[in-house]
Amino acid sequence: MPPQTSSSSIKKTTKRRVSTSSADSDETNNINAVQYFLLKSEPSEYSISDMERDTREEWGGIRNFQARNYLRSMKVGDRAFFYHSKSSTTGIVGTVKIVRTAQPDASALDPKSEYYDAKSSIENCRWDSVLIEHEQTFPLALTLKELKEEAANNPDGSISNMALFKQTRLSVVPLTFEQWEAVLKMVQNKNESNEGNKRRKNTE
């Protein structure tokens, strides 16, 4: 709960508050702004179907410091694309949202886990996990090939600057709002095109 302010101090600080309200508002908006990410998973290990079945999943096992830092930056309400890697249909297959911020990754402390880290301890765990929740599964995957084609055809567009192409080894990468919207538009266009093709076939 924020500290309470007396009526007298409100009167004394009204002028100052008015003069800085725009800056205060901008700072608050930046803090509360939704962030966007892309999370990679091999479908043979954990797929979007598994995510949809489980509804929520502890997203851990990250053993790269840069990717871990991205996890640590996530806030409740942030959103992410679910991406199938090393698959016959490698690409974006759905969306999830962050429902709990980073906490120590329990798998790093479990000697029986393949993600065990002998350098981590309860007092100083080097790795974190977040809790994610399934939002939607796309009818069709937006493939890596299609993303690369869009980037090549529109080199000045937001897709061409996606971290997916620049930080290829990371399993967690950030996205801009523009990239998020551009990907959703590509997904929508692909689905509409597919539905249109189905209707034409049914009328032949």
Backbone as JSON, one array per atom type, in Angstrom:
{
  "sequence": "MPPQTSSSSIKKTTKRRVSTSSADSDETNNINAVQYFLLKSEPSEYSISDMERDTREEWGGIRNFQARNYLRSMKVGDRAFFYHSKSSTTGIVGTVKIVRTAQPDASALDPKSEYYDAKSSIENCRWDSVLIEHEQTFPLALTLKELKEEAANNPDGSISNMALFKQTRLSVVPLTFEQWEAVLKMVQNKNESNEGNKRRKNTE",
  "N": [[0.85, -1.19, 0.0], [0.59, 2.25, -0.85], [2.25, 5.04, 0.76], [0.34, 7.12, 2.96], [-0.8, 10.46, 2.41], [-0.97, 13.56, 4.07], [-3.62, 16.04, 4.19], [-2.63, 18.63, 4.35], [-0.06, 18.44, 3.35], [-0.65, 17.73, 0.78], [-1.74, 20.09, -0.26], [0.54, 21.7, -0.19], [2.16, 20.48, -2.04], [0.86, 20.45, -4.42], [1.33, 22.14, -6.69], [3.88, 21.32, -7.49], [3.39, 18.66, -8.1], [1.6, 18.85, -10.25], [3.22, 20.0, -12.17], [4.92, 17.94, -12.75], [3.42, 15.84, -13.51], [3.1, 14.7, -16.05], [5.59, 13.52, -16.59], [5.68, 11.73, -14.45], [3.53, 10.11, -15.14], [4.42, 9.0, -17.56], [6.58, 7.49, -16.62], [5.27, 5.66, -14.97], [3.71, 4.35, -16.87], [5.7, 3.12, -18.38], [6.72, 1.3, -16.53], [4.52, -0.33, -16.1], [3.94, -1.29, -18.59], [3.08, -3.82, -20.92], [5.25, -6.48, -21.7], [6.83, -8.35, -24.34], [7.64, -11.62, -25.51], [9.43, -14.47, -26.86], [9.24, -17.9, -26.55], [11.08, -20.83, -26.77], [10.64, -24.3, -27.48], [11.32, -27.73, -27.81], [9.12, -29.77, -29.51], [9.05, -32.51, -29.08], [9.84, -32.72, -26.51], [8.29, -30.88, -24.98], [5.31, -29.71, -26.0], [3.05, -27.41, -27.73], [0.59, -28.58, -27.53], [0.86, -30.06, -25.19], [1.1, -27.91, -23.48], [-1.41, -26.72, -23.75], [-3.0, -28.76, -22.71], [-2.08, -28.91, -20.04], [-2.54, -26.38, -19.1], [-1.2, -24.58, -17.23], [2.31, -24.08, -16.72], [5.5, -24.61, -15.25], [8.12, -22.76, -16.29], [11.18, -23.55, -16.81], [14.57, -24.75, -16.5], [16.34, -23.33, -17.98], [19.53, -22.62, -19.04], [21.27, -20.6, -19.78], [22.8, -17.53, -19.39], [21.97, -15.06, -20.51], [19.41, -15.66, -21.52], [18.26, -16.38, -19.1], [18.27, -13.9, -17.8], [16.39, -12.56, -19.31], [14.13, -14.0, -18.53], [14.05, -13.19, -15.87], [13.31, -10.58, -16.16], [10.66, -10.59, -16.73], [7.21, -9.81, -16.17], [4.12, -10.21, -14.36], [1.43, -10.72, -16.49], [2.75, -10.15, -18.82], [3.35, -11.28, -22.19], [3.87, -14.07, -24.43], [5.09, -15.68, -27.39], [4.7, -19.08, -28.22], [7.04, -21.31, -29.34], [7.89, -23.82, -31.56], [10.82, -25.6, -31.77], [13.43, -27.24, -33.65], [11.85, -28.99, -35.25], [9.6, -30.56, -37.61], [7.84, -28.7, -38.42], [8.96, -26.17, -37.65], [8.43, -23.25, -35.86], [6.17, -20.56, -34.88], [3.56, -21.35, -32.74], [1.52, -20.71, -30.99], [0.22, -18.77, -28.18], [1.17, -17.63, -24.9], [0.81, -16.49, -21.46], [2.47, -14.67, -18.84], [2.15, -15.61, -15.54], [3.28, -15.68, -13.07], [6.1, -14.22, -11.6], [9.74, -14.5, -11.87], [11.36, -17.06, -9.99], [13.62, -19.0, -7.89], [14.87, -21.73, -9.76], [13.77, -24.87, -9.25], [14.72, -27.22, -10.36], [17.4, -26.86, -10.7], [18.47, -27.38, -8.27], [18.07, -29.99, -7.78], [19.59, -33.01, -7.6], [18.89, -35.21, -9.12], [17.83, -34.26, -11.41], [18.11, -33.5, -14.9], [18.8, -30.95, -15.3], [20.27, -30.13, -13.19], [22.42, -28.09, -11.25], [25.47, -27.93, -9.93], [26.72, -25.74, -8.87], [24.82, -24.14, -7.86], [22.83, -23.18, -5.02], [20.48, -23.37, -2.25], [20.58, -20.92, -0.99], [21.78, -19.38, -2.91], [20.77, -19.57, -5.8], [21.5, -19.97, -9.15], [19.8, -19.95, -11.28], [16.56, -19.34, -12.72], [12.94, -19.71, -12.86], [9.77, -19.19, -14.49], [6.18, -18.94, -14.2], [3.92, -19.95, -16.6], [0.94, -19.52, -18.59], [-1.38, -21.1, -20.72], [-2.69, -19.49, -23.58], [-3.63, -19.42, -26.32], [-3.81, -21.74, -29.07], [-2.54, -21.8, -32.26], [-4.37, -22.42, -35.29], [-2.81, -23.08, -37.49], [0.7, -23.42, -37.78], [2.96, -20.68, -37.78], [5.56, -20.65, -39.75], [9.17, -20.83, -39.43], [10.39, -20.5, -41.86], [8.49, -18.96, -43.25], [8.57, -16.63, -41.73], [11.2, -15.81, -42.21], [11.03, -15.34, -44.95], [9.25, -13.18, -45.0], [10.85, -11.3, -43.69], [12.92, -11.03, -45.55], [11.54, -10.03, -47.77], [10.61, -7.65, -46.81], [12.72, -5.76, -45.73], [12.9, -3.49, -44.15], [10.94, -3.73, -42.34], [9.34, -4.63, -39.17], [9.57, -7.35, -38.59], [11.97, -8.19, -39.71], [13.89, -7.43, -37.9], [13.73, -9.08, -35.74], [14.76, -10.66, -32.72], [14.89, -13.35, -32.85], [16.2, -14.05, -35.18], [18.7, -13.1, -34.71], [19.71, -13.85, -32.26], [20.02, -16.71, -32.22], [20.59, -18.98, -30.75], [19.43, -18.73, -28.31], [16.86, -19.65, -26.02], [14.94, -18.07, -25.06], [13.74, -15.01, -26.07], [13.38, -11.44, -26.44], [10.63, -9.44, -27.71], [9.41, -6.68, -29.68], [6.51, -4.55, -29.34], [5.56, -3.93, -31.87], [6.6, -6.02, -33.4], [5.26, -8.18, -32.24], [2.58, -7.58, -32.94], [2.82, -7.64, -35.75], [3.46, -10.32, -36.23], [1.12, -11.58, -35.29], [-0.66, -10.59, -37.18], [0.32, -11.83, -39.49], [-0.24, -14.48, -38.83], [-3.05, -14.37, -38.73], [-3.63, -13.7, -41.42], [-2.65, -15.97, -42.73], [-4.33, -17.98, -41.72], [-6.83, -17.07, -42.64], [-6.43, -17.24, -45.38], [-6.09, -19.98, -45.64], [-8.63, -20.9, -44.84], [-10.16, -19.78, -46.84], [-9.24, -21.22, -49.08], [-10.18, -23.75, -48.39], [-12.96, -23.35, -48.55], [-13.29, -22.82, -51.28], [-12.54, -25.28, -52.38], [-14.59, -26.84, -51.4], [-16.74, -25.95, -52.85], [-16.26, -26.71, -55.41]],
  "CA": [[0.0, 0.0, 0.0], [1.41, 3.46, -0.89], [2.15, 5.85, 1.99], [-0.74, 8.1, 2.97], [-0.35, 11.85, 2.42], [-1.92, 14.41, 4.78], [-4.24, 17.08, 3.35], [-1.78, 19.82, 4.32], [1.06, 18.22, 2.46], [-1.19, 17.73, -0.58], [-1.82, 21.49, -0.69], [1.87, 22.24, -0.38], [2.86, 19.86, -3.14], [0.01, 20.42, -5.6], [1.97, 22.78, -7.83], [4.99, 20.47, -7.95], [2.83, 17.45, -8.7], [1.03, 19.2, -11.55], [4.29, 20.28, -13.13], [5.66, 16.72, -13.09], [2.48, 14.75, -13.7], [3.35, 14.05, -17.33], [6.76, 12.65, -16.43], [5.29, 10.64, -13.56], [2.65, 9.22, -15.9], [5.25, 8.26, -18.52], [7.37, 6.51, -15.88], [4.35, 4.6, -14.55], [3.34, 3.58, -18.06], [6.84, 2.28, -18.75], [6.82, 0.23, -15.55], [3.38, -1.22, -16.23], [3.74, -1.7, -19.98], [3.23, -5.24, -21.21], [6.41, -6.87, -22.48], [6.56, -9.48, -25.23], [8.77, -12.53, -25.63], [9.26, -15.72, -27.6], [9.78, -19.03, -25.8], [11.3, -21.99, -27.63], [10.58, -25.62, -26.89], [11.27, -28.84, -28.76], [7.83, -30.41, -29.28], [9.24, -33.87, -28.57], [10.02, -32.59, -25.06], [7.1, -30.22, -24.46], [4.69, -29.06, -27.16], [1.91, -26.53, -27.45], [-0.51, -29.47, -27.12], [1.1, -30.31, -23.77], [0.82, -26.65, -22.79], [-2.87, -26.56, -23.74], [-3.52, -29.77, -21.78], [-1.7, -28.61, -18.66], [-3.01, -25.02, -18.82], [-0.08, -23.83, -16.67], [3.56, -24.84, -16.67], [6.69, -23.95, -14.72], [9.04, -22.65, -17.42], [12.55, -23.5, -16.28], [15.58, -25.5, -17.23], [17.12, -22.4, -18.8], [20.9, -22.62, -18.55], [22.02, -19.56, -20.48], [22.62, -16.36, -18.53], [21.2, -14.03, -21.2], [18.02, -16.11, -21.51], [17.81, -16.27, -17.71], [18.02, -12.49, -17.52], [15.09, -12.24, -19.92], [13.12, -14.55, -17.62], [13.99, -12.36, -14.67], [12.7, -9.28, -16.49], [9.24, -10.78, -17.01], [6.23, -9.39, -15.16], [2.79, -10.81, -14.5], [0.67, -10.08, -17.56], [3.53, -10.16, -20.05], [2.9, -12.32, -23.1], [4.95, -14.69, -25.2], [4.78, -16.68, -28.4], [5.22, -20.43, -28.0], [7.75, -21.61, -30.59], [8.43, -25.17, -31.7], [12.14, -25.64, -32.39], [13.9, -28.57, -34.06], [10.64, -29.7, -35.6], [9.28, -30.54, -39.04], [7.13, -27.42, -38.62], [9.57, -25.19, -36.76], [7.8, -21.94, -35.96], [5.31, -20.05, -33.8], [2.36, -22.21, -32.74], [0.5, -20.24, -30.06], [0.62, -17.72, -27.24], [1.02, -17.86, -23.46], [1.04, -15.28, -20.68], [3.2, -14.86, -17.6], [1.24, -15.49, -14.41], [4.09, -15.51, -11.86], [7.44, -13.77, -11.95], [10.84, -15.44, -11.68], [11.78, -17.54, -8.69], [14.67, -20.0, -8.1], [14.49, -22.92, -10.52], [13.95, -26.03, -8.38], [15.46, -28.28, -11.05], [18.83, -26.59, -10.54], [18.87, -27.85, -6.95], [17.72, -31.41, -7.69], [20.66, -33.82, -8.18], [18.34, -36.2, -10.04], [17.35, -33.58, -12.6], [19.09, -33.27, -15.96], [19.14, -29.52, -15.24], [20.96, -29.87, -11.91], [23.61, -27.23, -11.3], [26.21, -28.12, -8.68], [27.18, -24.45, -8.37], [23.68, -23.46, -7.25], [22.43, -23.6, -3.67], [19.23, -22.76, -1.83], [20.85, -19.52, -0.67], [22.23, -18.67, -4.11], [20.45, -20.34, -7.01], [21.91, -19.16, -10.3], [18.83, -20.06, -12.36], [15.19, -19.03, -12.35], [11.84, -20.16, -13.7], [8.54, -18.41, -14.39], [4.98, -19.73, -14.44], [3.2, -19.46, -17.78], [-0.42, -20.05, -18.78], [-1.78, -21.2, -22.13], [-3.7, -18.55, -24.06], [-4.25, -19.95, -27.53], [-3.04, -22.54, -30.0], [-2.91, -21.39, -33.61], [-4.79, -23.52, -36.17], [-1.66, -23.41, -38.33], [1.95, -22.82, -37.32], [3.64, -19.69, -38.62], [6.85, -21.31, -39.79], [10.39, -20.04, -39.49], [10.59, -20.18, -43.28], [7.6, -17.84, -43.59], [9.11, -15.44, -41.06], [12.4, -15.39, -42.95], [10.58, -14.8, -46.24], [8.71, -11.85, -44.73], [11.99, -10.44, -43.38], [13.64, -10.78, -46.8], [10.69, -9.22, -48.65], [10.38, -6.35, -46.19], [13.89, -5.59, -44.86], [12.74, -2.36, -43.24], [9.83, -4.03, -41.44], [9.68, -5.03, -37.81], [9.92, -8.77, -38.55], [13.38, -8.38, -40.09], [14.76, -7.12, -36.75], [13.43, -9.96, -34.61], [15.91, -11.3, -32.06], [14.87, -14.75, -33.27], [17.18, -14.22, -36.24], [20.0, -12.58, -34.3], [20.13, -14.61, -31.07], [19.42, -17.98, -32.63], [20.85, -20.05, -29.79], [18.7, -18.47, -27.07], [15.52, -20.24, -25.96], [14.04, -16.97, -24.66], [14.16, -13.75, -26.67], [12.36, -10.4, -26.33], [10.02, -8.9, -28.92], [8.77, -5.38, -29.53], [5.06, -4.58, -29.57], [5.35, -3.93, -33.32], [6.86, -7.38, -33.88], [4.15, -9.0, -31.76], [1.42, -7.3, -33.78], [3.11, -8.08, -37.11], [3.36, -11.78, -36.25], [-0.3, -11.92, -35.18], [-1.27, -10.28, -38.48], [0.72, -12.9, -40.39], [-1.01, -15.66, -38.44], [-4.42, -14.14, -39.16], [-3.68, -13.78, -42.88], [-2.44, -17.36, -43.12], [-5.54, -18.72, -41.39], [-7.9, -16.65, -43.54], [-6.11, -17.81, -46.69], [-6.36, -21.41, -45.57], [-10.08, -21.08, -44.8], [-10.65, -19.45, -48.18], [-8.92, -22.35, -49.94], [-11.11, -24.83, -48.04], [-14.29, -23.03, -49.07], [-13.25, -22.97, -52.73], [-12.53, -26.7, -52.66], [-15.9, -27.41, -51.09], [-17.71, -25.53, -53.85], [-15.89, -27.24, -56.72]],
  "C": [[0.89, 1.24, 0.0], [1.23, 4.28, 0.37], [1.05, 6.88, 1.86], [-0.15, 9.51, 3.08], [-1.4, 12.7, 3.11], [-2.45, 15.48, 3.85], [-3.36, 18.3, 3.25], [-0.63, 19.63, 3.35], [0.6, 18.15, 1.01], [-1.26, 19.15, -1.1], [-0.45, 22.05, -1.0], [2.53, 21.7, -1.64], [2.05, 19.84, -4.43], [0.7, 20.99, -6.83], [3.08, 21.91, -8.39], [4.45, 19.25, -8.66], [2.26, 17.74, -10.08], [2.13, 19.37, -12.58], [5.03, 19.02, -13.56], [4.73, 15.56, -13.43], [2.72, 14.0, -15.0], [4.51, 13.08, -17.24], [6.44, 11.46, -15.55], [4.45, 9.61, -14.3], [3.45, 8.37, -16.87], [6.03, 7.17, -17.81], [6.5, 5.34, -15.44], [3.97, 3.73, -15.72], [4.46, 2.65, -18.48], [6.96, 1.09, -17.83], [5.74, -0.82, -15.79], [3.17, -1.76, -17.63], [3.96, -3.2, -20.14], [4.48, -5.46, -22.05], [6.07, -8.14, -23.27], [7.83, -10.3, -25.43], [8.43, -13.67, -26.58], [9.97, -16.82, -26.83], [9.9, -20.24, -26.72], [11.21, -23.29, -26.84], [10.56, -26.67, -28.0], [9.97, -29.61, -28.51], [7.93, -31.86, -28.8], [9.42, -33.87, -27.06], [8.78, -31.98, -24.4], [6.51, -29.37, -25.57], [3.57, -28.12, -26.75], [0.7, -27.36, -27.05], [-0.38, -29.82, -25.64], [0.73, -29.08, -22.96], [-0.69, -26.43, -22.67], [-3.51, -27.54, -22.76], [-3.28, -29.39, -20.32], [-2.21, -27.26, -18.18], [-1.9, -24.12, -18.28], [1.15, -24.72, -16.59], [4.67, -23.98, -16.09], [7.74, -23.95, -15.82], [10.46, -22.44, -16.89], [13.5, -24.32, -17.12], [16.44, -24.64, -18.13], [18.53, -22.33, -18.22], [21.81, -21.73, -19.41], [21.75, -18.27, -19.73], [21.8, -15.26, -19.2], [19.72, -14.39, -21.2], [17.44, -16.03, -20.09], [17.46, -14.83, -17.34], [16.7, -12.04, -18.14], [13.96, -12.79, -19.06], [12.94, -13.65, -16.41], [13.32, -11.01, -14.91], [11.19, -9.38, -16.68], [8.38, -10.37, -15.83], [4.92, -10.14, -15.4], [2.01, -10.02, -15.55], [1.44, -9.96, -18.86], [3.11, -11.36, -20.9], [4.05, -12.85, -23.93], [4.37, -15.61, -26.28], [5.41, -18.0, -27.98], [5.76, -20.92, -29.34], [8.28, -23.04, -30.56], [9.77, -25.12, -32.43], [12.49, -27.09, -32.73], [12.72, -29.48, -34.38], [10.44, -29.67, -37.1], [8.49, -29.29, -39.4], [7.67, -26.4, -37.62], [8.91, -23.83, -36.95], [6.93, -21.63, -34.77], [3.97, -20.77, -33.86], [1.27, -21.75, -31.78], [1.02, -19.14, -29.17], [0.37, -18.17, -25.8], [1.17, -16.52, -22.75], [1.75, -15.64, -19.39], [2.25, -14.62, -16.43], [1.96, -15.47, -13.06], [5.5, -15.16, -12.29], [8.51, -14.8, -11.54], [11.07, -15.78, -10.21], [12.85, -18.61, -8.92], [14.14, -21.26, -8.77], [14.81, -24.16, -9.69], [14.79, -27.12, -9.04], [16.97, -28.09, -10.91], [19.36, -27.15, -9.23], [18.61, -29.34, -6.75], [18.78, -32.27, -8.37], [20.16, -34.86, -9.19], [17.87, -35.58, -11.36], [18.47, -33.41, -13.63], [19.55, -31.81, -15.98], [19.84, -29.14, -13.93], [22.22, -29.05, -12.13], [24.32, -27.3, -9.95], [26.67, -26.8, -8.06], [26.04, -23.65, -7.73], [23.39, -24.02, -5.86], [21.1, -22.94, -3.34], [19.42, -21.27, -1.57], [21.22, -18.72, -1.91], [22.02, -19.55, -5.34], [20.73, -19.45, -8.23], [20.84, -19.1, -11.39], [17.41, -19.85, -11.84], [14.19, -19.69, -13.3], [10.66, -19.22, -13.51], [7.36, -19.35, -14.62], [4.22, -19.12, -15.6], [1.85, -20.17, -17.9], [-0.78, -20.02, -20.26], [-2.85, -20.16, -22.45], [-4.42, -19.11, -25.28], [-3.26, -20.8, -28.32], [-3.49, -22.16, -31.4], [-3.36, -22.6, -34.44], [-3.66, -24.02, -37.07], [-0.42, -22.73, -37.75], [2.41, -21.75, -38.31], [5.1, -20.11, -38.63], [8.02, -20.33, -39.82], [10.67, -19.61, -40.93], [9.74, -18.99, -43.69], [8.07, -16.54, -42.95], [10.33, -14.91, -41.79], [12.03, -14.78, -44.3], [10.03, -13.39, -46.07], [9.84, -10.86, -44.44], [12.75, -10.07, -44.65], [12.85, -9.86, -47.73], [10.46, -7.82, -48.12], [11.51, -6.06, -45.2], [13.79, -4.43, -43.88], [11.6, -2.58, -42.24], [10.28, -4.54, -40.09], [10.12, -6.49, -37.73], [11.4, -8.98, -38.81], [14.34, -8.15, -38.93], [14.49, -8.01, -35.55], [14.69, -10.6, -34.05], [15.99, -12.78, -32.4], [15.93, -15.03, -34.32], [18.6, -13.87, -35.78], [20.57, -13.32, -33.09], [19.58, -16.02, -31.19], [19.58, -19.08, -31.59], [20.07, -19.88, -28.48], [17.3, -19.06, -27.13], [14.48, -19.23, -25.48], [14.58, -15.69, -25.29], [13.03, -12.72, -26.54], [11.84, -10.0, -27.71], [9.53, -7.49, -28.63], [7.27, -5.56, -29.75], [4.77, -4.66, -31.07], [5.58, -5.33, -33.9], [5.74, -8.33, -33.47], [2.93, -8.82, -32.66], [1.62, -7.79, -35.21], [2.99, -9.6, -37.24], [1.89, -12.2, -36.18], [-1.03, -11.65, -36.49], [-0.92, -11.36, -39.5], [-0.06, -14.18, -40.1], [-2.44, -15.55, -38.93], [-4.56, -14.3, -40.67], [-3.53, -15.22, -43.36], [-3.7, -18.19, -42.87], [-6.69, -18.36, -42.32], [-7.68, -17.21, -44.94], [-6.43, -19.3, -46.72], [-7.86, -21.7, -45.58], [-10.69, -20.79, -46.16], [-10.4, -20.59, -49.16], [-9.86, -23.52, -49.68], [-12.48, -24.59, -48.63], [-14.35, -23.21, -50.57], [-13.27, -24.46, -53.12], [-13.9, -27.34, -52.43], [-16.96, -27.04, -52.12], [-17.4, -26.04, -55.24], [-16.67, -28.52, -57.03]]
}
